[in-house]
Amino acid sequence: MNKNDKIVIIGAGLCGSLLALRLAQRGYKVEVYESRPDLRKVDISAGRSINLALSDRGLKALRLCGVEEKVREICIPMYGRLMHDRVGNTFASNYSGRTGEYINSISRGNLNAILLDEAEKHKNVNIHFNSGCKKVDIENKVAHFKSYETGKKFKVKADVIFGTDGAGSSLRKSYISERKFLFSYAQNYLNHGYKELEIPADKNGNHQISKDHLHIWPRGDFMLIALPNIDGSFTVTLFLSYDEGEFNFENLTSEEKITEFFEKEFPDALALIPNIKEEFTNNPTGALGTVKCSPWSYQKKTLLMGDAAHAIVPFYGQGMNASFEDVVVFDEVLCHFERSREIFDWETVFKAYEKARKKDTDAIADLAIDNFYEMRDHVANPLFKEKRQLEMDLEKHFPNQYFSKYSLVTFNEEIGYNEAMKRGRAQDKALLNLIADKDISTSLEMTKKELKIVLNKVKEETEDILREDKIAGL
Ligand SMILES: Cc1cc2nc3c(=O)[nH]c(=O)nc-3n(C[C@H](O)[C@H](O)[C@H](O)COP(=O)(O)OP(=O)(O)OC[C@H]3O[C@@H](n4cnc5c(N)ncnc54)[C@H](O)[C@@H]3O)c2cc1C
């Protein structure tokens, strides 16, 4: 491999545009092909999640590429969850007891635009829009495209091809259809889909509910969430079963039924969504699924990254963060080989990258499913609330000694997702056991000395559980 290799990236979404930028910064020549029009010129946001939660792993990747500050300018910090019950009462739960740990609401389109701008500043990057990849001849490294401007088909021969074309990846489909190697693939859909709605800004352009929080209306089998936008609006997302329960996407077909559902379950939100009927009817219902596959690469020819390799459900707010982190890990591997005196090829890099990365993307996929249940249900449970309050106190008083599972996943970018999952789950189990057995106090009045006793018990119990898990091979 060398810097004159022609690299083709399929998909200029969040992962593809950041990857193009990083490879260009390293001096590689990159041709990017994107099926949609240039989002900086045409509004194509409809039907895709409009805003996202960006956190420390994603920010680390943006820092690596020198764009963190630019991106931070369009971020809205969210310091915790604000839960809404059926009668409009709210209670807040911070994401961390430490100061300075928060997640950020950001517009997908604006973030993508920044990355495209930055990538295009490099002479060694060309981005071709309206070019949909139809299939990849992986043996000969030829990508087949259709131009959505002219309707014409065309082929591009490359030295190496990266598939960052999202959950429905054309490169991944080619791995399956070409049958050139043993490719394992699993796609699991949730029975829940999602639909986006909007709480507009008030007449002065201000947010109508707290913009410092991620709002959640947890209702057991379904939930509503809302993230703030810079223009004063909120993007509201309903997660609901397609066909189960009294209300579901299949039976919410009339204005009366939609209104009945929202009046019963989310009256305070309904009052803020003036166009509920039009939006509910016209906005698409999106599917939610997890993709796990391996290997991600084929010889020294192709590699899957981002959602194309590991799409996850959105409940940990980590899909984009994980896709950005892919770029960090790939860069570290590439840097390692470039600095070594060994002769290496793309295959060596691809294999080392997957070896370093796969366990972590598998872990965040599983954690994201766990959080589906936590957000729609457990957050309103008294035992869960007690546990979270205690965790806040432990983080506040012992900021260098206690990290909740959420904090390990979201704010500790130097720890891999797999390590965060193992430690976080053991700690959760320890805390819940100790609280249920009344072995530790959850009093809000505890002195620091008493809290220290709790901390030591939690640590001890966590280590015991981790030891047992290790023996059980978990
Ligand atoms: C409802 C919802 C909420 C989410 N919330 C969060 C969140 O809060 N935080 C978070 O971190 N993540 C979140 N995610 C996940 C996040 O959106 C994805 O993980 C992230 O977009 C992955 O980036 P990507 O570049 O791999 O894929 P994508 O963003 O899907 O980009 C793929 C790109 O490839 C293009 N493309 C597709 N097919 C082709 C083709 N055949 N030829 C050429 N181009 C093609 C697409 O047009 C697109 O531009 C959420 C996802 C959903 C669905």
Short mmCIF file of C-alpha atoms and ligand atoms in Angstrom, two decimals:
data_model
loop_
_atom_site.label_atom_id
_atom_site.label_comp_id
_atom_site.label_asym_id
_atom_site.label_seq_id
_atom_site.Cartn_x
_atom_site.Cartn_y
_atom_site.Cartn_z
CA MET A 1 0.00 0.00 0.00
CA ASN A 2 1.10 3.56 -0.53
CA LYS A 3 -0.26 7.10 -0.43
CA ASN A 4 -0.97 7.08 -4.15
CA ASP A 5 -3.46 4.24 -3.80
CA LYS A 6 -6.87 5.25 -5.06
CA ILE A 7 -9.22 5.00 -2.08
CA VAL A 8 -12.96 4.93 -2.75
CA ILE A 9 -15.36 5.64 0.11
CA ILE A 10 -19.01 4.75 -0.45
CA GLY A 11 -21.28 7.03 1.64
CA ALA A 12 -20.54 10.61 2.75
CA GLY A 13 -22.64 10.47 5.93
CA LEU A 14 -21.15 11.06 9.36
CA CYS A 15 -18.60 8.26 9.31
CA GLY A 16 -17.66 8.50 5.62
CA SER A 17 -17.02 12.24 5.67
CA LEU A 18 -14.93 12.05 8.87
CA LEU A 19 -12.97 9.11 7.47
CA ALA A 20 -12.34 11.00 4.22
CA LEU A 21 -11.10 13.99 6.22
CA ARG A 22 -8.74 11.89 8.34
CA LEU A 23 -7.32 9.91 5.43
CA ALA A 24 -6.78 13.17 3.52
CA GLN A 25 -4.98 14.64 6.53
CA ARG A 26 -2.73 11.57 6.44
CA GLY A 27 -1.98 12.27 2.78
CA TYR A 28 -4.11 9.62 1.07
CA LYS A 29 -6.10 10.26 -2.12
CA VAL A 30 -9.81 9.81 -1.56
CA GLU A 31 -12.82 9.68 -3.89
CA VAL A 32 -16.14 9.73 -2.02
CA TYR A 33 -19.46 8.69 -3.60
CA GLU A 34 -22.74 9.65 -1.93
CA SER A 35 -26.17 8.57 -3.14
CA ARG A 36 -28.00 11.68 -1.94
CA PRO A 37 -27.67 15.26 -3.19
CA ASP A 38 -25.29 17.62 -1.41
CA LEU A 39 -27.11 18.39 1.87
CA ARG A 40 -25.40 21.81 1.99
CA LYS A 41 -27.41 22.79 -1.10
CA VAL A 42 -30.63 20.76 -0.87
CA ASP A 43 -32.82 20.16 2.21
CA ILE A 44 -32.93 16.39 2.59
CA SER A 45 -33.45 16.03 6.32
CA ALA A 46 -37.00 14.67 6.14
CA GLY A 47 -37.35 11.15 7.44
CA ARG A 48 -33.94 10.88 9.13
CA SER A 49 -33.22 11.60 12.77
CA ILE A 50 -32.84 15.35 12.73
CA ASN A 51 -30.76 15.76 15.85
CA LEU A 52 -28.44 13.47 17.72
CA ALA A 53 -26.68 13.26 21.08
CA LEU A 54 -22.96 13.80 20.63
CA SER A 55 -20.73 12.79 23.54
CA ASP A 56 -17.11 12.33 24.51
CA ARG A 57 -16.15 9.48 22.17
CA GLY A 58 -17.46 11.42 19.18
CA LEU A 59 -15.80 14.60 20.41
CA LYS A 60 -12.47 12.79 20.71
CA ALA A 61 -12.68 11.81 17.03
CA LEU A 62 -13.58 15.36 16.03
CA ARG A 63 -10.62 16.63 18.08
CA LEU A 64 -8.30 14.22 16.27
CA CYS A 65 -9.42 15.75 12.98
CA GLY A 66 -9.19 19.34 14.24
CA VAL A 67 -12.91 20.14 14.00
CA GLU A 68 -14.04 19.87 17.62
CA GLU A 69 -14.26 23.62 18.25
CA LYS A 70 -16.24 24.27 15.07
CA VAL A 71 -18.68 21.51 16.01
CA ARG A 72 -19.03 22.70 19.62
CA GLU A 73 -20.38 26.00 18.27
CA ILE A 74 -23.53 24.21 17.12
CA CYS A 75 -23.98 22.01 20.21
CA ILE A 76 -26.63 22.42 22.92
CA PRO A 77 -25.46 20.85 26.21
CA MET A 78 -27.97 18.51 27.87
CA TYR A 79 -27.03 17.91 31.52
CA GLY A 80 -29.54 15.19 32.31
CA ARG A 81 -32.88 13.58 31.62
CA LEU A 82 -36.14 15.32 32.47
CA MET A 83 -38.87 12.75 32.95
CA HIS A 84 -42.52 13.66 32.32
CA ASP A 85 -45.32 11.64 33.92
CA ARG A 86 -48.89 11.30 32.58
CA VAL A 87 -50.21 14.31 34.47
CA GLY A 88 -47.39 16.66 33.52
CA ASN A 89 -45.19 16.36 36.63
CA THR A 90 -41.49 16.32 35.85
CA PHE A 91 -38.39 15.17 37.66
CA ALA A 92 -34.79 15.61 36.61
CA SER A 93 -31.96 13.11 36.75
CA ASN A 94 -28.48 14.32 35.88
CA TYR A 95 -26.21 12.25 33.64
CA SER A 96 -23.36 12.57 36.12
CA GLY A 97 -22.58 13.77 39.62
CA ARG A 98 -19.36 15.33 38.28
CA THR A 99 -19.45 18.81 36.84
CA GLY A 100 -18.58 19.12 33.16
CA GLU A 101 -20.06 15.75 32.13
CA TYR A 102 -22.96 16.27 29.76
CA ILE A 103 -24.08 15.22 26.31
CA ASN A 104 -24.79 17.54 23.38
CA SER A 105 -27.77 17.88 21.09
CA ILE A 106 -26.59 18.56 17.55
CA SER A 107 -28.20 18.78 14.12
CA ARG A 108 -27.23 15.81 11.95
CA GLY A 109 -27.33 17.94 8.80
CA ASN A 110 -25.21 20.79 10.19
CA LEU A 111 -22.65 18.39 11.60
CA ASN A 112 -22.43 16.49 8.32
CA ALA A 113 -22.06 19.80 6.46
CA ILE A 114 -19.09 20.84 8.64
CA LEU A 115 -17.38 17.50 7.96
CA LEU A 116 -17.99 17.76 4.21
CA ASP A 117 -16.63 21.33 4.17
CA GLU A 118 -13.52 20.29 6.07
CA ALA A 119 -12.92 17.21 3.91
CA GLU A 120 -13.33 19.23 0.71
CA LYS A 121 -10.68 21.74 1.84
CA HIS A 122 -8.17 19.01 1.01
CA LYS A 123 -7.03 18.82 -2.62
CA ASN A 124 -6.75 15.04 -2.31
CA VAL A 125 -10.52 14.61 -1.63
CA ASN A 126 -13.28 14.62 -4.25
CA ILE A 127 -16.90 14.12 -3.27
CA HIS A 128 -19.38 12.92 -5.89
CA PHE A 129 -23.03 13.40 -4.91
CA ASN A 130 -26.14 11.77 -6.42
CA SER A 131 -24.07 8.61 -6.99
CA GLY A 132 -25.70 5.53 -5.54
CA CYS A 133 -23.63 2.37 -5.29
CA LYS A 134 -25.56 -0.58 -6.64
CA LYS A 135 -23.00 -3.32 -6.00
CA VAL A 136 -19.30 -3.90 -5.53
CA ASP A 137 -17.23 -6.46 -7.42
CA ILE A 138 -15.10 -7.13 -4.37
CA GLU A 139 -12.61 -9.40 -6.15
CA ASN A 140 -11.70 -6.76 -8.73
CA LYS A 141 -12.33 -3.73 -6.48
CA VAL A 142 -14.84 -2.20 -8.87
CA ALA A 143 -17.82 -0.27 -7.48
CA HIS A 144 -20.90 0.01 -9.70
CA PHE A 145 -22.89 3.24 -9.41
CA LYS A 146 -25.96 4.91 -10.80
CA SER A 147 -26.02 8.67 -11.21
CA TYR A 148 -29.31 10.05 -9.91
CA GLU A 149 -28.73 13.22 -11.97
CA THR A 150 -28.33 11.62 -15.38
CA GLY A 151 -29.78 8.16 -14.73
CA LYS A 152 -26.58 6.68 -16.20
CA LYS A 153 -24.67 3.75 -14.72
CA PHE A 154 -20.92 3.96 -14.22
CA LYS A 155 -18.08 1.93 -12.68
CA VAL A 156 -15.15 3.01 -10.55
CA LYS A 157 -12.01 0.89 -10.16
CA ALA A 158 -10.14 1.42 -6.91
CA ASP A 159 -7.12 0.11 -5.02
CA VAL A 160 -9.20 -0.13 -1.88
CA ILE A 161 -12.89 0.45 -1.10
CA PHE A 162 -14.43 1.53 2.22
CA GLY A 163 -18.16 1.00 2.79
CA THR A 164 -19.51 3.71 5.10
CA ASP A 165 -22.92 3.57 3.50
CA GLY A 166 -24.96 3.03 6.63
CA ALA A 167 -27.21 0.28 7.96
CA GLY A 168 -28.35 -0.82 4.48
CA SER A 169 -24.77 -0.94 3.12
CA SER A 170 -24.35 -1.91 -0.53
CA LEU A 171 -20.83 -3.21 0.17
CA ARG A 172 -22.18 -5.48 2.91
CA LYS A 173 -24.88 -6.74 0.55
CA SER A 174 -22.15 -7.53 -1.98
CA TYR A 175 -20.25 -9.54 0.65
CA ILE A 176 -23.38 -11.67 1.00
CA SER A 177 -24.29 -11.95 -2.67
CA GLU A 178 -20.77 -12.56 -4.03
CA ARG A 179 -20.14 -15.53 -1.71
CA LYS A 180 -16.38 -15.16 -1.98
CA PHE A 181 -15.68 -15.87 1.70
CA LEU A 182 -17.34 -17.02 4.91
CA PHE A 183 -19.27 -13.92 5.92
CA SER A 184 -21.35 -14.07 9.12
CA TYR A 185 -24.23 -11.67 9.30
CA ALA A 186 -27.13 -11.05 11.70
CA GLN A 187 -29.76 -8.33 11.55
CA ASN A 188 -32.29 -8.12 14.38
CA TYR A 189 -35.18 -5.70 14.25
CA LEU A 190 -37.03 -4.42 17.30
CA ASN A 191 -40.80 -4.67 17.21
CA HIS A 192 -40.73 -0.92 17.80
CA GLY A 193 -40.33 1.74 15.13
CA TYR A 194 -39.88 5.49 15.49
CA LYS A 195 -41.58 8.60 14.23
CA GLU A 196 -40.36 12.19 14.48
CA LEU A 197 -42.54 15.18 15.40
CA GLU A 198 -41.75 18.77 16.31
CA ILE A 199 -42.28 21.13 19.22
CA PRO A 200 -41.76 24.51 17.54
CA ALA A 201 -40.08 27.50 19.16
CA ASP A 202 -42.37 30.02 20.90
CA LYS A 203 -43.22 33.28 19.14
CA ASN A 204 -39.96 34.85 20.36
CA GLY A 205 -37.88 31.97 19.01
CA ASN A 206 -37.26 30.47 22.46
CA HIS A 207 -37.47 26.86 23.64
CA GLN A 208 -40.84 26.07 25.23
CA ILE A 209 -39.41 23.48 27.67
CA SER A 210 -35.97 23.24 29.27
CA LYS A 211 -33.27 23.08 26.61
CA ASP A 212 -30.77 21.82 29.19
CA HIS A 213 -32.32 18.36 29.26
CA LEU A 214 -33.12 15.37 27.13
CA HIS A 215 -36.85 15.00 27.79
CA ILE A 216 -38.35 11.55 28.27
CA TRP A 217 -41.96 10.48 28.63
CA PRO A 218 -41.39 6.85 29.78
CA ARG A 219 -44.53 4.72 29.51
CA GLY A 220 -43.40 1.11 29.90
CA ASP A 221 -44.03 -0.35 26.47
CA PHE A 222 -43.37 2.84 24.56
CA MET A 223 -41.88 6.29 25.07
CA LEU A 224 -41.48 9.76 23.70
CA ILE A 225 -38.22 11.71 23.83
CA ALA A 226 -37.31 15.26 22.81
CA LEU A 227 -33.94 16.89 22.03
CA PRO A 228 -33.48 20.67 21.62
CA ASN A 229 -32.49 22.40 18.39
CA ILE A 230 -30.63 25.69 18.04
CA ASP A 231 -33.65 27.43 16.43
CA GLY A 232 -35.72 27.01 19.62
CA SER A 233 -37.59 23.92 18.45
CA PHE A 234 -37.38 20.35 19.75
CA THR A 235 -37.27 17.19 17.69
CA VAL A 236 -39.63 14.76 19.36
CA THR A 237 -39.34 11.03 18.69
CA LEU A 238 -42.02 8.49 19.47
CA PHE A 239 -40.80 4.90 19.93
CA LEU A 240 -43.78 2.58 19.65
CA SER A 241 -44.59 -1.01 18.67
CA TYR A 242 -45.68 -1.62 15.10
CA ASP A 243 -48.51 -3.94 16.05
CA GLU A 244 -48.65 -4.68 19.78
CA GLY A 245 -50.49 -2.98 22.67
CA GLU A 246 -53.63 -0.84 22.72
CA PHE A 247 -51.94 1.84 20.62
CA ASN A 248 -49.44 0.99 17.90
CA PHE A 249 -48.27 2.35 14.55
CA GLU A 250 -50.65 0.09 12.68
CA ASN A 251 -53.78 1.28 14.44
CA LEU A 252 -52.91 4.97 14.88
CA THR A 253 -54.42 5.83 11.54
CA SER A 254 -57.07 8.45 12.28
CA GLU A 255 -56.80 11.94 13.77
CA GLU A 256 -59.16 10.91 16.60
CA LYS A 257 -57.06 7.91 17.56
CA ILE A 258 -53.77 9.83 17.39
CA THR A 259 -55.24 12.58 19.59
CA GLU A 260 -56.76 10.05 22.00
CA PHE A 261 -53.35 8.37 22.36
CA PHE A 262 -51.46 11.61 23.00
CA GLU A 263 -54.18 13.01 25.31
CA LYS A 264 -54.04 9.89 27.41
CA GLU A 265 -50.27 9.34 27.46
CA PHE A 266 -48.51 12.62 26.71
CA PRO A 267 -50.96 15.49 27.38
CA ASP A 268 -48.22 18.05 28.18
CA ALA A 269 -46.34 17.19 24.97
CA LEU A 270 -49.52 17.23 22.88
CA ALA A 271 -50.17 20.82 23.97
CA LEU A 272 -46.82 21.79 22.42
CA ILE A 273 -47.10 19.93 19.09
CA PRO A 274 -49.53 22.01 17.01
CA ASN A 275 -49.20 20.00 13.80
CA ILE A 276 -49.50 16.57 15.33
CA LYS A 277 -51.98 15.23 12.79
CA GLU A 278 -50.03 16.30 9.68
CA GLU A 279 -46.69 15.29 11.12
CA PHE A 280 -47.91 11.95 12.40
CA THR A 281 -49.51 11.15 9.07
CA ASN A 282 -46.81 12.48 6.75
CA ASN A 283 -43.58 11.69 8.58
CA PRO A 284 -42.27 8.20 7.88
CA THR A 285 -42.08 5.46 10.51
CA GLY A 286 -38.49 4.25 10.73
CA ALA A 287 -37.35 0.74 11.68
CA LEU A 288 -34.84 0.07 14.45
CA GLY A 289 -32.38 -2.78 14.29
CA THR A 290 -28.98 -4.15 15.21
CA VAL A 291 -26.50 -5.38 12.62
CA LYS A 292 -23.60 -7.59 13.64
CA CYS A 293 -21.31 -9.10 11.03
CA SER A 294 -17.79 -10.37 10.44
CA PRO A 295 -15.30 -10.19 8.96
CA TRP A 296 -15.62 -6.52 8.09
CA SER A 297 -12.96 -6.72 5.41
CA TYR A 298 -12.25 -8.80 2.32
CA GLN A 299 -8.54 -9.42 1.85
CA LYS A 300 -6.67 -6.21 1.11
CA LYS A 301 -9.56 -4.85 -0.91
CA THR A 302 -12.56 -3.64 1.07
CA LEU A 303 -13.62 -2.64 4.59
CA LEU A 304 -16.95 -1.85 6.28
CA MET A 305 -17.07 0.95 8.87
CA GLY A 306 -19.71 2.82 10.88
CA ASP A 307 -23.32 1.60 10.73
CA ALA A 308 -22.45 -0.50 7.67
CA ALA A 309 -20.40 -2.74 10.00
CA HIS A 310 -22.36 -2.37 13.24
CA ALA A 311 -25.72 -0.56 13.17
CA ILE A 312 -27.26 -0.31 16.64
CA VAL A 313 -30.54 0.86 18.14
CA PRO A 314 -30.39 4.53 19.24
CA PHE A 315 -31.11 4.19 22.96
CA TYR A 316 -27.61 4.85 24.28
CA GLY A 317 -27.12 7.76 21.89
CA GLN A 318 -23.91 6.09 20.72
CA GLY A 319 -24.33 4.99 17.06
CA MET A 320 -22.70 8.09 15.61
CA ASN A 321 -20.23 8.30 18.50
CA ALA A 322 -19.19 4.70 17.86
CA SER A 323 -18.90 5.37 14.12
CA PHE A 324 -16.66 8.36 14.83
CA GLU A 325 -14.66 6.26 17.29
CA ASP A 326 -14.12 3.75 14.45
CA VAL A 327 -12.14 6.48 12.69
CA VAL A 328 -10.00 7.03 15.81
CA VAL A 329 -9.22 3.33 16.19
CA PHE A 330 -8.55 2.91 12.46
CA ASP A 331 -6.24 5.92 12.56
CA GLU A 332 -4.34 4.49 15.54
CA VAL A 333 -3.83 1.20 13.72
CA LEU A 334 -2.75 2.93 10.52
CA CYS A 335 -0.40 5.19 12.46
CA HIS A 336 1.11 2.20 14.25
CA PHE A 337 1.94 0.46 10.96
CA GLU A 338 3.12 3.65 9.26
CA ARG A 339 5.57 4.27 12.10
CA SER A 340 6.82 0.69 12.28
CA ARG A 341 9.49 -0.48 9.90
CA GLU A 342 7.44 -3.50 8.94
CA ILE A 343 6.23 -3.87 5.38
CA PHE A 344 2.45 -3.97 5.58
CA ASP A 345 -0.58 -3.96 3.31
CA TRP A 346 -4.23 -2.94 3.66
CA GLU A 347 -5.20 -6.46 4.69
CA THR A 348 -2.86 -6.30 7.70
CA VAL A 349 -4.32 -2.94 8.70
CA PHE A 350 -7.93 -4.12 8.22
CA LYS A 351 -7.38 -7.27 10.30
CA ALA A 352 -5.62 -5.41 13.11
CA TYR A 353 -8.40 -2.79 13.10
CA GLU A 354 -11.18 -5.37 13.38
CA LYS A 355 -9.30 -7.25 16.10
CA ALA A 356 -9.00 -4.04 18.11
CA ARG A 357 -12.55 -2.86 17.49
CA LYS A 358 -15.08 -5.67 17.13
CA LYS A 359 -15.55 -6.54 20.82
CA ASP A 360 -16.32 -2.90 21.55
CA THR A 361 -18.93 -2.45 18.82
CA ASP A 362 -20.57 -5.75 19.88
CA ALA A 363 -20.69 -4.40 23.43
CA ILE A 364 -22.31 -1.07 22.56
CA ALA A 365 -24.89 -2.94 20.46
CA ASP A 366 -25.89 -4.94 23.55
CA LEU A 367 -25.76 -1.91 25.86
CA ALA A 368 -28.05 0.00 23.48
CA ILE A 369 -30.68 -2.74 23.75
CA ASP A 370 -30.36 -2.68 27.58
CA ASN A 371 -30.98 1.06 27.55
CA PHE A 372 -34.15 0.63 25.50
CA TYR A 373 -35.69 -1.04 28.55
CA GLU A 374 -34.06 1.40 30.96
CA MET A 375 -35.38 4.49 29.19
CA ARG A 376 -38.92 3.40 28.43
CA ASP A 377 -39.50 1.72 31.79
CA HIS A 378 -36.87 1.61 34.54
CA VAL A 379 -36.20 5.36 34.74
CA ALA A 380 -39.61 5.75 36.40
CA ASN A 381 -39.04 2.85 38.83
CA PRO A 382 -38.47 3.91 42.50
CA LEU A 383 -35.57 1.47 43.03
CA PHE A 384 -33.88 2.74 39.87
CA LYS A 385 -34.36 6.35 40.98
CA GLU A 386 -32.85 5.52 44.39
CA LYS A 387 -29.86 3.87 42.69
CA ARG A 388 -29.31 6.82 40.33
CA GLN A 389 -29.46 9.32 43.20
CA LEU A 390 -26.87 7.32 45.14
CA GLU A 391 -24.65 7.15 42.04
CA MET A 392 -24.89 10.93 41.64
CA ASP A 393 -23.78 11.37 45.26
CA LEU A 394 -20.90 8.92 44.85
CA GLU A 395 -19.73 10.68 41.67
CA LYS A 396 -20.05 14.08 43.31
CA HIS A 397 -18.10 13.20 46.44
CA PHE A 398 -15.64 10.73 44.91
CA PRO A 399 -15.20 12.03 41.35
CA ASN A 400 -12.04 10.03 40.74
CA GLN A 401 -13.24 6.81 42.32
CA TYR A 402 -16.79 6.20 41.16
CA PHE A 403 -18.06 6.06 37.57
CA SER A 404 -21.59 4.84 36.84
CA LYS A 405 -22.19 2.58 33.84
CA TYR A 406 -23.64 5.53 31.93
CA SER A 407 -20.56 7.57 32.71
CA LEU A 408 -18.16 4.75 31.74
CA VAL A 409 -19.93 4.42 28.36
CA THR A 410 -20.54 8.08 27.65
CA PHE A 411 -17.81 10.13 29.30
CA ASN A 412 -14.84 7.77 29.54
CA GLU A 413 -13.57 7.63 25.99
CA GLU A 414 -10.25 6.10 27.04
CA ILE A 415 -12.06 2.91 28.12
CA GLY A 416 -13.44 0.63 25.40
CA TYR A 417 -17.17 -0.09 25.30
CA ASN A 418 -16.53 -3.74 26.22
CA GLU A 419 -14.67 -2.83 29.39
CA ALA A 420 -17.33 -0.20 30.20
CA MET A 421 -20.07 -2.78 29.72
CA LYS A 422 -18.48 -5.45 31.91
CA ARG A 423 -17.62 -3.10 34.76
CA GLY A 424 -20.86 -1.12 34.44
CA ARG A 425 -23.08 -4.17 34.51
CA ALA A 426 -21.27 -5.69 37.49
CA GLN A 427 -21.52 -2.38 39.35
CA ASP A 428 -25.26 -2.08 38.60
CA LYS A 429 -25.83 -5.59 39.86
CA ALA A 430 -23.79 -4.86 42.99
CA LEU A 431 -25.69 -1.65 43.73
CA LEU A 432 -29.13 -3.17 43.19
CA ASN A 433 -28.27 -6.22 45.34
CA LEU A 434 -26.91 -4.07 48.15
CA ILE A 435 -29.92 -1.72 48.07
CA ALA A 436 -32.46 -4.57 47.89
CA ASP A 437 -30.74 -6.40 50.79
CA LYS A 438 -30.58 -3.13 52.74
CA ASP A 439 -26.82 -3.60 53.07
CA ILE A 440 -26.26 0.03 52.14
CA SER A 441 -28.16 3.18 52.91
CA THR A 442 -29.57 5.39 50.16
CA SER A 443 -30.37 8.25 52.49
CA LEU A 444 -29.91 11.70 51.02
CA GLU A 445 -28.57 12.86 54.40
CA MET A 446 -25.41 10.71 54.41
CA THR A 447 -22.16 12.28 55.54
CA LYS A 448 -19.08 11.87 53.34
CA LYS A 449 -17.76 9.28 55.80
CA GLU A 450 -20.97 7.24 55.48
CA LEU A 451 -20.85 7.56 51.71
CA LYS A 452 -17.27 6.29 51.74
CA ILE A 453 -18.49 3.14 53.51
CA VAL A 454 -21.11 2.69 50.76
CA LEU A 455 -18.47 3.24 48.08
CA ASN A 456 -16.20 0.58 49.57
CA LYS A 457 -19.05 -1.95 49.81
CA VAL A 458 -20.06 -1.28 46.18
CA LYS A 459 -16.47 -1.67 45.01
CA GLU A 460 -16.00 -4.88 46.96
CA GLU A 461 -19.26 -6.39 45.68
CA THR A 462 -18.45 -5.26 42.11
CA GLU A 463 -15.03 -6.95 42.23
CA ASP A 464 -16.66 -10.17 43.53
CA ILE A 465 -19.15 -10.12 40.64
CA LEU A 466 -16.40 -9.41 38.09
CA ARG A 467 -14.40 -12.35 39.49
CA GLU A 468 -17.44 -14.65 39.24
CA ASP A 469 -18.13 -13.40 35.69
CA LYS A 470 -14.54 -14.17 34.72
CA ILE A 471 -14.80 -17.69 36.10
CA ALA A 472 -18.09 -18.11 34.18
CA GLY A 473 -16.26 -16.93 31.04
CA LEU A 474 -18.36 -13.77 30.60
C1 LIG B 1 -33.80 7.68 15.44
C2 LIG B 1 -32.31 7.64 15.56
C3 LIG B 1 -31.69 8.38 16.54
C4 LIG B 1 -30.31 8.34 16.68
N1 LIG B 1 -29.74 9.05 17.69
C5 LIG B 1 -28.41 8.99 17.88
C6 LIG B 1 -27.79 9.74 18.91
O1 LIG B 1 -28.45 10.46 19.66
N2 LIG B 1 -26.44 9.65 19.06
C7 LIG B 1 -25.67 8.84 18.27
O2 LIG B 1 -24.45 8.78 18.47
N3 LIG B 1 -26.23 8.13 17.27
C8 LIG B 1 -27.57 8.19 17.05
N4 LIG B 1 -28.14 7.48 16.04
C9 LIG B 1 -27.29 6.61 15.21
C10 LIG B 1 -26.61 7.38 14.09
O3 LIG B 1 -27.59 8.01 13.31
C11 LIG B 1 -25.78 6.44 13.23
O4 LIG B 1 -25.03 5.56 14.02
C12 LIG B 1 -24.83 7.22 12.34
O5 LIG B 1 -25.58 8.02 11.45
C13 LIG B 1 -23.92 6.28 11.56
O6 LIG B 1 -23.16 7.00 10.64
P1 LIG B 1 -22.76 6.33 9.24
O7 LIG B 1 -22.02 7.37 8.51
O8 LIG B 1 -22.13 5.02 9.49
O9 LIG B 1 -24.14 6.03 8.54
P2 LIG B 1 -25.17 7.08 7.95
O10 LIG B 1 -25.22 8.28 8.81
O11 LIG B 1 -26.43 6.33 7.71
O12 LIG B 1 -24.53 7.52 6.55
C14 LIG B 1 -24.51 6.68 5.45
C15 LIG B 1 -24.36 7.53 4.22
O13 LIG B 1 -24.24 6.69 3.09
C16 LIG B 1 -25.13 7.10 2.07
N5 LIG B 1 -25.49 5.90 1.32
C17 LIG B 1 -26.33 4.91 1.70
N6 LIG B 1 -26.39 3.96 0.76
C18 LIG B 1 -25.56 4.37 -0.24
C19 LIG B 1 -25.20 3.81 -1.50
N7 LIG B 1 -25.71 2.64 -1.89
N8 LIG B 1 -24.33 4.49 -2.29
C20 LIG B 1 -23.80 5.67 -1.88
N9 LIG B 1 -24.12 6.25 -0.71
C21 LIG B 1 -24.98 5.59 0.12
C22 LIG B 1 -26.30 7.72 2.83
O14 LIG B 1 -27.04 8.61 2.01
C23 LIG B 1 -25.59 8.41 3.96
O15 LIG B 1 -25.17 9.70 3.62
C24 LIG B 1 -29.52 7.52 15.85
C25 LIG B 1 -30.14 6.79 14.84
C26 LIG B 1 -31.52 6.84 14.70
C27 LIG B 1 -32.17 6.03 13.63
#
